[in-house]
Short mmCIF file of C-alpha atoms and ligand atoms in Angstrom, two decimals:
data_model
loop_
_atom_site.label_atom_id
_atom_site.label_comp_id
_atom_site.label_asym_id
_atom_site.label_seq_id
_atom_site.Cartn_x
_atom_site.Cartn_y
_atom_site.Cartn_z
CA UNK A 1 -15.64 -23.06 31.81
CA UNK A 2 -14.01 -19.46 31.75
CA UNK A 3 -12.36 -18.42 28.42
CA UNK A 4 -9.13 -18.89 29.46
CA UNK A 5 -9.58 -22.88 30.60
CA UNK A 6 -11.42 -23.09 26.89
CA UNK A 7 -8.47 -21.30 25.63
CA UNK A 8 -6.14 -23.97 27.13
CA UNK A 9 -8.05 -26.92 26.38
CA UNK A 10 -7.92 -25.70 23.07
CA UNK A 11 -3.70 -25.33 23.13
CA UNK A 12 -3.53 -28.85 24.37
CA UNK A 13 -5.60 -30.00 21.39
CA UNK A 14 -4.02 -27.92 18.72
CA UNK A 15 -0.18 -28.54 20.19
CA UNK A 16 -0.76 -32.24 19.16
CA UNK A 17 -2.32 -31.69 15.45
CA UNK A 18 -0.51 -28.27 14.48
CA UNK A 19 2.91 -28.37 12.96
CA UNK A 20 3.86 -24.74 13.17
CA UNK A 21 4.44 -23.07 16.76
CA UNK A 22 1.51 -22.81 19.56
CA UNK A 23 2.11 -20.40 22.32
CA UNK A 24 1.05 -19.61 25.88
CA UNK A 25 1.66 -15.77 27.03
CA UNK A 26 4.18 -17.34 29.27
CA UNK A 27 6.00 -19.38 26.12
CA UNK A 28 9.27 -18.09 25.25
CA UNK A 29 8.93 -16.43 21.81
CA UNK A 30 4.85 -15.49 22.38
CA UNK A 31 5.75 -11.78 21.89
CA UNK A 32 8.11 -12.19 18.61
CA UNK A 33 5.16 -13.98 16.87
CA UNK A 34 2.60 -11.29 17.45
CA UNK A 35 5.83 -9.04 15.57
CA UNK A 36 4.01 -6.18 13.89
CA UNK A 37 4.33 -3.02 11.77
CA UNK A 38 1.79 -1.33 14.04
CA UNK A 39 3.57 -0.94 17.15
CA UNK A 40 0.55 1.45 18.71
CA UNK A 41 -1.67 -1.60 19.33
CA UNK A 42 -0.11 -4.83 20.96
CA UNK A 43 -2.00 -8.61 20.65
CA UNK A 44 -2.55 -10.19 24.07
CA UNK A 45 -4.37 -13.48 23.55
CA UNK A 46 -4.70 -16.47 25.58
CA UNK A 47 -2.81 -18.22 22.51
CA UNK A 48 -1.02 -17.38 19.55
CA UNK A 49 -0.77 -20.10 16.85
CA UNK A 50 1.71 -19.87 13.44
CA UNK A 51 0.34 -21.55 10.73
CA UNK A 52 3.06 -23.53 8.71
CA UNK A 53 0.91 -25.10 6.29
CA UNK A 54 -2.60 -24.59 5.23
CA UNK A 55 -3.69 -27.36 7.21
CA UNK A 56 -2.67 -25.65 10.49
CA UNK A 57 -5.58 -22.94 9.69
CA UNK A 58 -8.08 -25.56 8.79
CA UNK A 59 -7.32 -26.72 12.27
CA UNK A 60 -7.47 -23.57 14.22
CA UNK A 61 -10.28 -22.60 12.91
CA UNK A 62 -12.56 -25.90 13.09
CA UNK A 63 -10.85 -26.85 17.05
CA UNK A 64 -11.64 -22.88 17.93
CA UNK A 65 -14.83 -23.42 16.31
CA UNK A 66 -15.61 -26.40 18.62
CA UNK A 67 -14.12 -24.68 22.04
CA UNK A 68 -16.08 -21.15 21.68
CA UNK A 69 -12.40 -19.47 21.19
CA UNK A 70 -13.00 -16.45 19.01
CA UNK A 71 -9.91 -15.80 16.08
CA UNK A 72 -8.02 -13.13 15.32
CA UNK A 73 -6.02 -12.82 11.89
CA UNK A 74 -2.19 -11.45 12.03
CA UNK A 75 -0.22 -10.87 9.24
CA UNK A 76 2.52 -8.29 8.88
CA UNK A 77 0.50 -5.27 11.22
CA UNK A 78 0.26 -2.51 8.85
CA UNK A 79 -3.47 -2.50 8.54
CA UNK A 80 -4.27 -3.24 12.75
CA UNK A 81 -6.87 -1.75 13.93
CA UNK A 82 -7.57 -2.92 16.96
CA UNK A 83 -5.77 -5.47 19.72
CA UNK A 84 -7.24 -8.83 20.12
CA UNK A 85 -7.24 -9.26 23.95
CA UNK A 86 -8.52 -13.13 24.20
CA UNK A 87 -8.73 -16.31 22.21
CA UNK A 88 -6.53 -17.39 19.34
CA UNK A 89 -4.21 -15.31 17.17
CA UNK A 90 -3.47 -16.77 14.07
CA UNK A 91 0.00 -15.41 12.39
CA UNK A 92 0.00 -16.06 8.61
CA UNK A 93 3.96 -14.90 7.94
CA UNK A 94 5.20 -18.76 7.17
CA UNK A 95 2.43 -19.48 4.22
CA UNK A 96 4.88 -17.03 2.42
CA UNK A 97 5.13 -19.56 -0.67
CA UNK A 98 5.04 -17.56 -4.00
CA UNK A 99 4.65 -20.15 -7.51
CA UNK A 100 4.74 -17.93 -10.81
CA UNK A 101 3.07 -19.86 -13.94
CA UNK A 102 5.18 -17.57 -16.66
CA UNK A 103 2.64 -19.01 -19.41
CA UNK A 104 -0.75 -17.54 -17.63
CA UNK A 105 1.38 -14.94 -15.97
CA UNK A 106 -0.33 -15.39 -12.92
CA UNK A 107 1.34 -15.82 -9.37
CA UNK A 108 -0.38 -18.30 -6.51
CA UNK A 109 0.43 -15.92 -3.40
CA UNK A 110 0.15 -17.73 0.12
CA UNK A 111 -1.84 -16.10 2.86
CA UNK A 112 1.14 -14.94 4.45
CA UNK A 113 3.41 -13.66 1.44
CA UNK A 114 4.86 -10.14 1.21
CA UNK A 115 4.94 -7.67 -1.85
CA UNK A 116 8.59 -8.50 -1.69
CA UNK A 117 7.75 -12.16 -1.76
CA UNK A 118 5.76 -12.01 -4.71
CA UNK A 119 8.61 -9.43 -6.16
CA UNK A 120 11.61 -12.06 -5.99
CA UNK A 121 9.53 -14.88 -7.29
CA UNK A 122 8.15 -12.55 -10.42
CA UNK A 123 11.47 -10.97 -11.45
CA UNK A 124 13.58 -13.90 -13.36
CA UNK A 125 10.12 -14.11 -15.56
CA UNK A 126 10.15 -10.46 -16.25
CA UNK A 127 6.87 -9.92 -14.71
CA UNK A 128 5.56 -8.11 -11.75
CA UNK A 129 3.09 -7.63 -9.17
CA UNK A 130 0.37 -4.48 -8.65
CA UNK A 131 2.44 -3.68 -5.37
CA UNK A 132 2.41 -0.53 -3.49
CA UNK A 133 4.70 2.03 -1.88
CA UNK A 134 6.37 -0.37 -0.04
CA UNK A 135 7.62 -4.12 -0.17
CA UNK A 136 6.77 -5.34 3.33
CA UNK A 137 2.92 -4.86 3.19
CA UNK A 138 1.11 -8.49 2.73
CA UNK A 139 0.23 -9.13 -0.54
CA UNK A 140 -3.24 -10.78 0.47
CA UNK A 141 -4.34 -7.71 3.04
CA UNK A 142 -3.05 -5.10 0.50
CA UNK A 143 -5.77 -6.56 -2.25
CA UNK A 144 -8.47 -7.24 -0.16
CA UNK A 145 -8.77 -3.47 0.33
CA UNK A 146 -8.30 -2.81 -3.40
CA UNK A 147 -4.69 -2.32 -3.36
CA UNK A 148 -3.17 0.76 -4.91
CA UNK A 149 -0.48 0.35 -6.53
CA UNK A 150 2.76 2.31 -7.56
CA UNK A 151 1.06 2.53 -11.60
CA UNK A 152 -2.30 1.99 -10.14
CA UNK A 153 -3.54 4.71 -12.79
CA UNK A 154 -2.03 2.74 -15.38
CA UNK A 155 -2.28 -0.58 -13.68
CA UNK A 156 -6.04 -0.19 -12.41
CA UNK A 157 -6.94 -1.85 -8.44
CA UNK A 158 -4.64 -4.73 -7.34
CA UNK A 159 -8.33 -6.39 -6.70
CA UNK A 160 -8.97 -6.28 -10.55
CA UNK A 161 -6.18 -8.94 -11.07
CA UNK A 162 -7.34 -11.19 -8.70
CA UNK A 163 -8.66 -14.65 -10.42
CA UNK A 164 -9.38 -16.63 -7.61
CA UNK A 165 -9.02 -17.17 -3.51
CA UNK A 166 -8.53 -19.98 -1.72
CA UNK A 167 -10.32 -19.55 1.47
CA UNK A 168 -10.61 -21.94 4.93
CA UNK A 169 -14.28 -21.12 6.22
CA UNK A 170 -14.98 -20.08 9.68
CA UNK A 171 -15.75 -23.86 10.45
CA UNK A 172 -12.59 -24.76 9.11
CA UNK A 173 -13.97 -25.92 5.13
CA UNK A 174 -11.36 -25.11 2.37
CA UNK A 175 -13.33 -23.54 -0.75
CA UNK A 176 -12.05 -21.61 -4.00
CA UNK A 177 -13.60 -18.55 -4.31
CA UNK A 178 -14.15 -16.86 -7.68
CA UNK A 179 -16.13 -14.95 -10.82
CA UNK A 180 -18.66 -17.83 -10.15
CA UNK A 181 -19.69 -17.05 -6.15
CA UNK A 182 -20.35 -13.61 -7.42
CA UNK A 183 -21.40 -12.51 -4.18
CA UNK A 184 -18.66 -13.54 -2.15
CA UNK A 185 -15.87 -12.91 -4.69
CA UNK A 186 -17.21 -9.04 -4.88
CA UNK A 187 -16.92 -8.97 -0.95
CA UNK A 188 -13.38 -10.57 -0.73
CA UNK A 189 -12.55 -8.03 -3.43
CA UNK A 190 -12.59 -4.18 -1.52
CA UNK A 191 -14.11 -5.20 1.68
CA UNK A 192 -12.40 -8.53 2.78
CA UNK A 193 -13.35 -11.10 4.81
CA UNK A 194 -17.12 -11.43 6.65
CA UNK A 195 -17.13 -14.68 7.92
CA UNK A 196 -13.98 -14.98 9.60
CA UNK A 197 -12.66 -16.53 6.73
CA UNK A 198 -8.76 -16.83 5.77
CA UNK A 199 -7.04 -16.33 2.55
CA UNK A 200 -4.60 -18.94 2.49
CA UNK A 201 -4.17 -18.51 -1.24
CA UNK A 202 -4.52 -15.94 -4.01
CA UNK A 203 -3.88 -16.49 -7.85
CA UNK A 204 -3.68 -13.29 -9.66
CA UNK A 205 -2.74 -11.51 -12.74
CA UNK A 206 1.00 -9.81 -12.80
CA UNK A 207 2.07 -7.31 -15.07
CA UNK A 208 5.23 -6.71 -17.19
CA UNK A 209 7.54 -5.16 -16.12
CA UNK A 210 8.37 -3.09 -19.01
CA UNK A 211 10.15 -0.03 -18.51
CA UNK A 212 10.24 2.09 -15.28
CA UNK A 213 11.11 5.93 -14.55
CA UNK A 214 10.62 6.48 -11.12
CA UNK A 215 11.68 8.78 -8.18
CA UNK A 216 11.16 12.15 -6.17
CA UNK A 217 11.02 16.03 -6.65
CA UNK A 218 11.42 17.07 -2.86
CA UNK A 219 10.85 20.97 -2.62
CA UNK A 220 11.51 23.37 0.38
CA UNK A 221 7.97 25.31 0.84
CA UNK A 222 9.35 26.86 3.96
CA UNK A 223 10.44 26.73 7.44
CA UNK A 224 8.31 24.44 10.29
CA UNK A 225 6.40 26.31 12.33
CA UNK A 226 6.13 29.13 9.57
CA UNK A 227 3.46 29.29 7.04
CA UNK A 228 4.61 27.76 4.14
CA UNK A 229 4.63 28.76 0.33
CA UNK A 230 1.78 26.46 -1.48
CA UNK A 231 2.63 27.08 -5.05
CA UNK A 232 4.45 23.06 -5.48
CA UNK A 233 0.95 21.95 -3.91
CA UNK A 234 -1.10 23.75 -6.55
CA UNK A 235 1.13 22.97 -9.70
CA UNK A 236 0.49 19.52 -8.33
CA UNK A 237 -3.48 19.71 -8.31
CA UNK A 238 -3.09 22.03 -12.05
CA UNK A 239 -0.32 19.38 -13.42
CA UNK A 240 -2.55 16.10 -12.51
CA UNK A 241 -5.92 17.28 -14.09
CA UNK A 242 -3.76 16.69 -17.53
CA UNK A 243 -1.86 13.76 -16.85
CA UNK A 244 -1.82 10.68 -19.25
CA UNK A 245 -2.81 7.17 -17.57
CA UNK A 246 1.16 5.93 -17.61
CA UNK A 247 1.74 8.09 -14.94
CA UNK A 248 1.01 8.24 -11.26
CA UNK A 249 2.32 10.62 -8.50
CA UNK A 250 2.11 10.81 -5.03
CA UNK A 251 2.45 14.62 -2.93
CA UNK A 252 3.36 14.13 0.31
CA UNK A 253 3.61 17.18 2.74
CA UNK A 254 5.51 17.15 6.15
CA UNK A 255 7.53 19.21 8.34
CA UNK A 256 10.73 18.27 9.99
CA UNK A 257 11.62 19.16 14.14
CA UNK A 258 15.20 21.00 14.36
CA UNK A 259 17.29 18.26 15.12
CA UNK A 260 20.62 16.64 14.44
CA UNK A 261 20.20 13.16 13.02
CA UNK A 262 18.21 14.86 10.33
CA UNK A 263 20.04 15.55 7.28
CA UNK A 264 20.48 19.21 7.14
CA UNK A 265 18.34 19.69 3.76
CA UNK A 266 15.43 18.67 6.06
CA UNK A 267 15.94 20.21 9.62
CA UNK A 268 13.46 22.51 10.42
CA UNK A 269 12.17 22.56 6.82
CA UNK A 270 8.52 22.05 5.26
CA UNK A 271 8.63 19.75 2.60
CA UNK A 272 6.18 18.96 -0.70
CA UNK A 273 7.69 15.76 -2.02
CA UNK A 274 5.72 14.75 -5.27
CA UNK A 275 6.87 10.90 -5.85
CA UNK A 276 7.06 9.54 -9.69
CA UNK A 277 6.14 6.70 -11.13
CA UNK A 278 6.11 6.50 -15.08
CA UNK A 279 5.48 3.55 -17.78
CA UNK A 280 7.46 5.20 -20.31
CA UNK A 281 10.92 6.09 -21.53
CA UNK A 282 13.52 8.94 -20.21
CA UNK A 283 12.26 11.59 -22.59
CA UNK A 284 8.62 11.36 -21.80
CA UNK A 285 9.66 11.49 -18.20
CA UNK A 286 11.30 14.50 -18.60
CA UNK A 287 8.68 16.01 -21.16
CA UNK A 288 5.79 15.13 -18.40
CA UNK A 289 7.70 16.38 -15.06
CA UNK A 290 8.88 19.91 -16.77
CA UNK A 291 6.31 22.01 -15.69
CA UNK A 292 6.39 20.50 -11.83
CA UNK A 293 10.44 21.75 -12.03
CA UNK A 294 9.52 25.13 -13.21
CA UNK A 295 7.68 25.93 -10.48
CA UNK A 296 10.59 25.63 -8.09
CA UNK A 297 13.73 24.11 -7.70
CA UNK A 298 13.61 20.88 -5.99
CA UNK A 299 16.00 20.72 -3.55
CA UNK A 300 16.22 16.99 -4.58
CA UNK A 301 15.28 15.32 -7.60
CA UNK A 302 15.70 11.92 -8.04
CA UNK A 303 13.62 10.73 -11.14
CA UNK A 304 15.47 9.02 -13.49
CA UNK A 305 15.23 5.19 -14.82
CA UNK A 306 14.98 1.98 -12.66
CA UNK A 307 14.79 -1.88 -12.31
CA UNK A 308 11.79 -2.47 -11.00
CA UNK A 309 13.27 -4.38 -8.07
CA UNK A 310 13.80 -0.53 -6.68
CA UNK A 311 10.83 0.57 -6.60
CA UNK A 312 10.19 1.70 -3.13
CA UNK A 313 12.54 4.39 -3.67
CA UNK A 314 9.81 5.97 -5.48
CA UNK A 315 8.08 6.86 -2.54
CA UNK A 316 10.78 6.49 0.22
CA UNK A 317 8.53 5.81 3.10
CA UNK A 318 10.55 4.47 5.95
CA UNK A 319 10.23 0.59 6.28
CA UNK A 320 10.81 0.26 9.85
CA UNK A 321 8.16 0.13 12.51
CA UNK A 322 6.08 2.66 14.23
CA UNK A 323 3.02 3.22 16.28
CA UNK A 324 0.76 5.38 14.19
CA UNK A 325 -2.65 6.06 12.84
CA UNK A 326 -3.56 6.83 9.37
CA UNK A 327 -7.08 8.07 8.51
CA UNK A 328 -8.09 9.09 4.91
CA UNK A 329 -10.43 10.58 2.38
CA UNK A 330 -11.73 9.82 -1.26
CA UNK A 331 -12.24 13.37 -3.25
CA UNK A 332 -13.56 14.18 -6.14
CA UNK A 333 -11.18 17.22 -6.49
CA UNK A 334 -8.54 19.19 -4.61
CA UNK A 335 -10.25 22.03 -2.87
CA UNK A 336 -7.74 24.87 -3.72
CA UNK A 337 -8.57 26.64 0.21
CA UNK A 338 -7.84 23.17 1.66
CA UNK A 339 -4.18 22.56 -0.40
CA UNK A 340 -3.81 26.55 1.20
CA UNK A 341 -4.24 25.36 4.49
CA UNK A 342 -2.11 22.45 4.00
CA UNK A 343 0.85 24.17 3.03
CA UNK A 344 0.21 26.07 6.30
CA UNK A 345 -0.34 23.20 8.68
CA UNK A 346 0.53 24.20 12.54
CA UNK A 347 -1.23 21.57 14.93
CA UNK A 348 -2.21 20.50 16.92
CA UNK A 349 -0.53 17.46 16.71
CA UNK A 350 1.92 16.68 14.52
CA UNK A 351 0.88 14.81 10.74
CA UNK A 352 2.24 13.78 7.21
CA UNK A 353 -0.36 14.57 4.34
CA UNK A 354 -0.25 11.93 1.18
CA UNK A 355 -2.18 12.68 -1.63
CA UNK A 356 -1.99 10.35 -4.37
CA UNK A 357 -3.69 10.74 -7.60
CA UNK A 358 -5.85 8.13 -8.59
CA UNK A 359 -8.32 8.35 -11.70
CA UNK A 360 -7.01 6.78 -14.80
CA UNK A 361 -7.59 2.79 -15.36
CA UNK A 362 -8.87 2.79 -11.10
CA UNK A 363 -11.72 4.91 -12.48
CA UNK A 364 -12.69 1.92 -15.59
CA UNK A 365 -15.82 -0.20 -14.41
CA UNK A 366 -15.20 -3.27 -12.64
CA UNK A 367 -15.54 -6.35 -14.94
CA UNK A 368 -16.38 -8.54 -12.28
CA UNK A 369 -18.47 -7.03 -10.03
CA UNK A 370 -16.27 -5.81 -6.62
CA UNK A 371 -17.08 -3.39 -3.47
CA UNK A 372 -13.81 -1.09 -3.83
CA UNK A 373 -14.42 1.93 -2.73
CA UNK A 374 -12.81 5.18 -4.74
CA UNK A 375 -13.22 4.25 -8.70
CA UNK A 376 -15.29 7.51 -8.78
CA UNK A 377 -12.22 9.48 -6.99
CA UNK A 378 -9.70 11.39 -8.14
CA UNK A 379 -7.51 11.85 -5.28
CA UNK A 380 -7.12 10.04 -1.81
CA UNK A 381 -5.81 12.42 0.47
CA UNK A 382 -4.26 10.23 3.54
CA UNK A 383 -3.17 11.35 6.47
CA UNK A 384 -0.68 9.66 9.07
CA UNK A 385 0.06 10.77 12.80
CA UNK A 386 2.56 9.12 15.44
CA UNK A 387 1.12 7.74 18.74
CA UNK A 388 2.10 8.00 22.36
CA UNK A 389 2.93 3.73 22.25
CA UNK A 390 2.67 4.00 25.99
CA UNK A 391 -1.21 5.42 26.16
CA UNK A 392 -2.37 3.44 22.52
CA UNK A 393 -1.51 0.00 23.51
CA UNK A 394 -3.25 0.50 27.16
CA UNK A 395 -6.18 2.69 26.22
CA UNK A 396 -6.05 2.95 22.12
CA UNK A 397 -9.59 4.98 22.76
CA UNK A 398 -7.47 7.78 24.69
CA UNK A 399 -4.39 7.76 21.89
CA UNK A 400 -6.97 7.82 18.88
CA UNK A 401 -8.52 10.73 20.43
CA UNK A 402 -4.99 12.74 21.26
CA UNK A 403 -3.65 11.81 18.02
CA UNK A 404 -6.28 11.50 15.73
CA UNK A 405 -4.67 13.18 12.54
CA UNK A 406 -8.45 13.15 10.87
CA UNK A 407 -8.64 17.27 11.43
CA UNK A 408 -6.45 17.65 8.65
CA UNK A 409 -8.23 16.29 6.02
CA UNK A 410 -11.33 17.93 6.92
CA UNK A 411 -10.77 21.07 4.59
CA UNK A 412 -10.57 18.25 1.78
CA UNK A 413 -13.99 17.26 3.28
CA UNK A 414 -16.20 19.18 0.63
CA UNK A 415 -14.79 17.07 -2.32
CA UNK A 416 -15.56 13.91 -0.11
CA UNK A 417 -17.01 10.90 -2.16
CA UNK A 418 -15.72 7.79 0.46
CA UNK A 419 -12.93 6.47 2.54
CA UNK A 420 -10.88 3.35 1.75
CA UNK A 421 -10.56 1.23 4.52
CA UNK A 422 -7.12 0.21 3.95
CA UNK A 423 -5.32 3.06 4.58
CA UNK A 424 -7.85 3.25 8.07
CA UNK A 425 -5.18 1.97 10.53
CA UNK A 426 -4.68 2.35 13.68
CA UNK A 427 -5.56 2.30 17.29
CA UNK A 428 -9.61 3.18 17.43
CA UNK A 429 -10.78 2.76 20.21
CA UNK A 430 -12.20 -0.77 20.42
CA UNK A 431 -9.84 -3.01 22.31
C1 FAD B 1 3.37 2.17 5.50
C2 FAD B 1 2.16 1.69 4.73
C3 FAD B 1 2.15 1.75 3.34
C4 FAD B 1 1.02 1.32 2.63
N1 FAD B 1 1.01 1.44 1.26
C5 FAD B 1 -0.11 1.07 0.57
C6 FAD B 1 -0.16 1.23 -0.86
O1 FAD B 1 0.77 1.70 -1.49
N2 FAD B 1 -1.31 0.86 -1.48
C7 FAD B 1 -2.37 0.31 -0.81
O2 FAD B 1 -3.38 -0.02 -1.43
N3 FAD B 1 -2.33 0.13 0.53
C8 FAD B 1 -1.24 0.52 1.23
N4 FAD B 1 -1.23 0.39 2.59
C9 FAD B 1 -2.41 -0.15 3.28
C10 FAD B 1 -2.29 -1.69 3.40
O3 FAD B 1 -2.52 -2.28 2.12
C11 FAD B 1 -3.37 -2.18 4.40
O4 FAD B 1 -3.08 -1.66 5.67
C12 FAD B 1 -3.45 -3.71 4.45
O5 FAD B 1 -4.58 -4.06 5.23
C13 FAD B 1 -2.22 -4.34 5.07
O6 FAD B 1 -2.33 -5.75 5.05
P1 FAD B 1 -1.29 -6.66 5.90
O7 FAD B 1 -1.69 -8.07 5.71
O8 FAD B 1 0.09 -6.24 5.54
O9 FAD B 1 -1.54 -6.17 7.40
P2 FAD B 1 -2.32 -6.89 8.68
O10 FAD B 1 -2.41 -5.79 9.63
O11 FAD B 1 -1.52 -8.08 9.06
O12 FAD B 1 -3.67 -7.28 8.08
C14 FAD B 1 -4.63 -6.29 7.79
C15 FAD B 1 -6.03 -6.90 7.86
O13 FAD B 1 -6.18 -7.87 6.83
C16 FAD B 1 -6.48 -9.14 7.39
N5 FAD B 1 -5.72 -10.15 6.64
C17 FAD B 1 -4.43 -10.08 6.25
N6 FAD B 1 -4.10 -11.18 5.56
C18 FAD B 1 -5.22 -11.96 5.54
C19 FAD B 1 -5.52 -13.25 5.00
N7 FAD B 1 -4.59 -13.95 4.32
N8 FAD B 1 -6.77 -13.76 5.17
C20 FAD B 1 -7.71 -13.05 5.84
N9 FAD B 1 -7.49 -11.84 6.38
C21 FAD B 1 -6.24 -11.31 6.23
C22 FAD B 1 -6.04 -9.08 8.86
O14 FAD B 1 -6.80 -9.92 9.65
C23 FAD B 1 -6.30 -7.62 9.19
O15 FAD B 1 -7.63 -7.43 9.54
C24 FAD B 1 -0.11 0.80 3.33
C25 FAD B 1 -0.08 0.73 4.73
C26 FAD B 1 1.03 1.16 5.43
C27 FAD B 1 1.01 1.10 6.93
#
């Protein structure tokens, strides 16, 4: 029996015991379920099944089992790394459910939930979630790589937070996870699944949401294609070595082409935009961020008190899909000659530098043990690249190695103490 027959036989037997959708490639609506963030790396199974209930992946898993049909887990795409080209894939997005217990002020987070998810279920209780720059990442992914969040310095890992998983086995078993399979729980908690298992449940801690300043100083540091001024970048490594724990920034460095659509601030400018985000009142935001506004004037500066709900207007990353590939670095410290040559960037292919400074309560000890990666880092220094979708999706090998933006975080390469897989995404190479 070729794959694809075993592949069939098992879409006859899961059409009859699965209640959410099962889908041929020639099924109208096979290519909207394999929807993803990632748009440099495509899914092109035999099948795709969405789970509707938790049931539905105890199914898949113990009928795929049974057939010799290998899995593939989908959630939103912002973490892909590769394209499943055969067997099942298994979408998660409908075991969105979110169910906040105000009095434990812990959320149960389906396997398929958003940050935003968790966000709109948190809110009425005045509580909130260790989410990240933006809303649309999945909750469950997001933590199983740590998770860092928007006060991660204040907040500590995402990970830390997390009480227990509910988990359907490779053979399709449902088992809680937790503090008492030490060994498993650490795993789940920085590294993620090993035995093509699925979260179809998370109960962790949330936070309160207290009060917020948050926002962006955006500074000119000169024109693309010239080399630009660095000073911004090395007030930023000067002004984070004295930083209290309530705060946590992000520098981002990019240049903008010439063209018309961008707002003319940004056309043909190089831009250090340092991205706020501050447990505290007005005046010790303004008190802490002083000395980053004397060093120039931003050309936009956008700090100033916010309802939580905001808060991915503190680092304005665009929400809307791309094909791309992000590689990063764990330092120790900001090599001054590397934040010289950053400022400078030329090529050879085009890349946006994020360097957000960790430290603070990511740095505390574990107190369960976990395998997160960058508790003895100070900085992780990420950087992202667009793809050719065209090549990637075809022959991701070929597009990693055109657009692999990995060359410029090399001069941050002497600090180096790891790499957190999380913000590893991307078309690689394996197919
Ligand atoms: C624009 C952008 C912004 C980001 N911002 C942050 C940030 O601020 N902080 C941070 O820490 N990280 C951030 N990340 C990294 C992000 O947390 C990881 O890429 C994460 O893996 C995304 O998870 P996902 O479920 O959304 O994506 P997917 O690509 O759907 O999943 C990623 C991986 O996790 C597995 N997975 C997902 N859900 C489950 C589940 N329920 N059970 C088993 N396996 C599962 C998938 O199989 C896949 O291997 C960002 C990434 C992007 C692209």
């Amino acid at each position: 029996m070729t794959l694809s027959n075993a592949a069939s036989g098992l879409a006859g037997a899961l059409a009859d015991s699965v209640a959410g959708p099962v889908l041929l490639p020639d099924d109208s609506g096979f290519t909207e379920e394999l929807a993803s963030f990632q748009l440099g790396l495509r899914h092109q199974p035999d099948l795709v099944v969405g789970a509707r209930r938790v049931a539905d992946v105890r199914t898949v898993l113990q009928l795929a089992g049974e057939h010799g049909v290998p899995v593939t887990v989908h959630n939103t795409g912002h973490g892909m790394r590769f394209s499943a080209d055969e067997g099942v894939v298994l979408t998660l997005r409908r075991l969105n459910g979110v169910l906040i217990d105000p009095a434990t002020r812990t959320a149960r987070v389906g396997g398929g939930a958003t940050w935003n998810d968790v966000m709109a279920a948190a809110a009425p209780h005045g509580l909130v979630p260790p989410s990240g720059s933006l809303g649309c990442v999945g909750a469950v992914g997001y933590t199983l790589g740590g998770g860092i969040s928007l006060l991660a310095r204040s907040d500590g890992w995402a990970s830390d937070l997390v009480r227990s998983f509910t988990v359907v086995t490779e053979d399709g078993e449902e088992r809680e996870v937790g503090p008492d399979d030490a060994e498993w729980f650490a795993q789940l908690r920085g590294s993620g699944p090993v035995r093509g298992e699925v979260v179809t449940e998370m109960t962790i801690g949330l936070l309160p949401e207290g009060r917020l300043q948050g926002g962006g100083l955006t500074f000119d540091i000169g024109a693309t294609g010239a080399e630009g001024d660095p000073a911004v970048l090395h007030a930023f490594r000067e002004w984070t070595a004295e930083l209290p724990d309530e705060l946590t920034s992000t520098l981002r460095v990019m240049s903008f082409p010439d063209l018309d659509y961008l707002p003319p601030m940004l056309r043909g400018r190089r831009i250090a935009r340092v991205a706020v985000a501050l447990r505290g009142t007005e005046e010790d935001a303004e008190r802490l961020v002083a000395p980053l506004r004397k060093v120039a004037q931003p050309i936009e500066d956008t700090l100033a008190p916010m309802p939580f709900a905001e808060y991915p207007r503190v680092h304005a990353e665009p929400d809307n899909p791309g094909p791309f590939i992000g590689e990063n670095l764990l330092v120790d410290a900001l090599d001054v000659t590397a934040l010289e040559n950053l400022a400078r960037l030329t090529g050879p292919t085009m890349v946006i530098v994020n360097i957000r400074h960790l430290g603070g309560a990511l740095a505390r000890p574990a107190a369960v043990p976990d395998t997160v990666q960058g508790r003895d880092a100070q900085y992780l220094v990420a950087a992202v690249a667009p793809v050719d979708p065209l090549v990637s999706v075809t022959h991701p090998g070929a597009a990693y190695d055109q657009a692999n933006p990995g060359w410029a975080l090399e001069p941050f390469g002497t600090a180096k103490v790891g790499v957190s897989p999380g913000f590893s995404v991307g078309p690689r190479g394996r197919s």
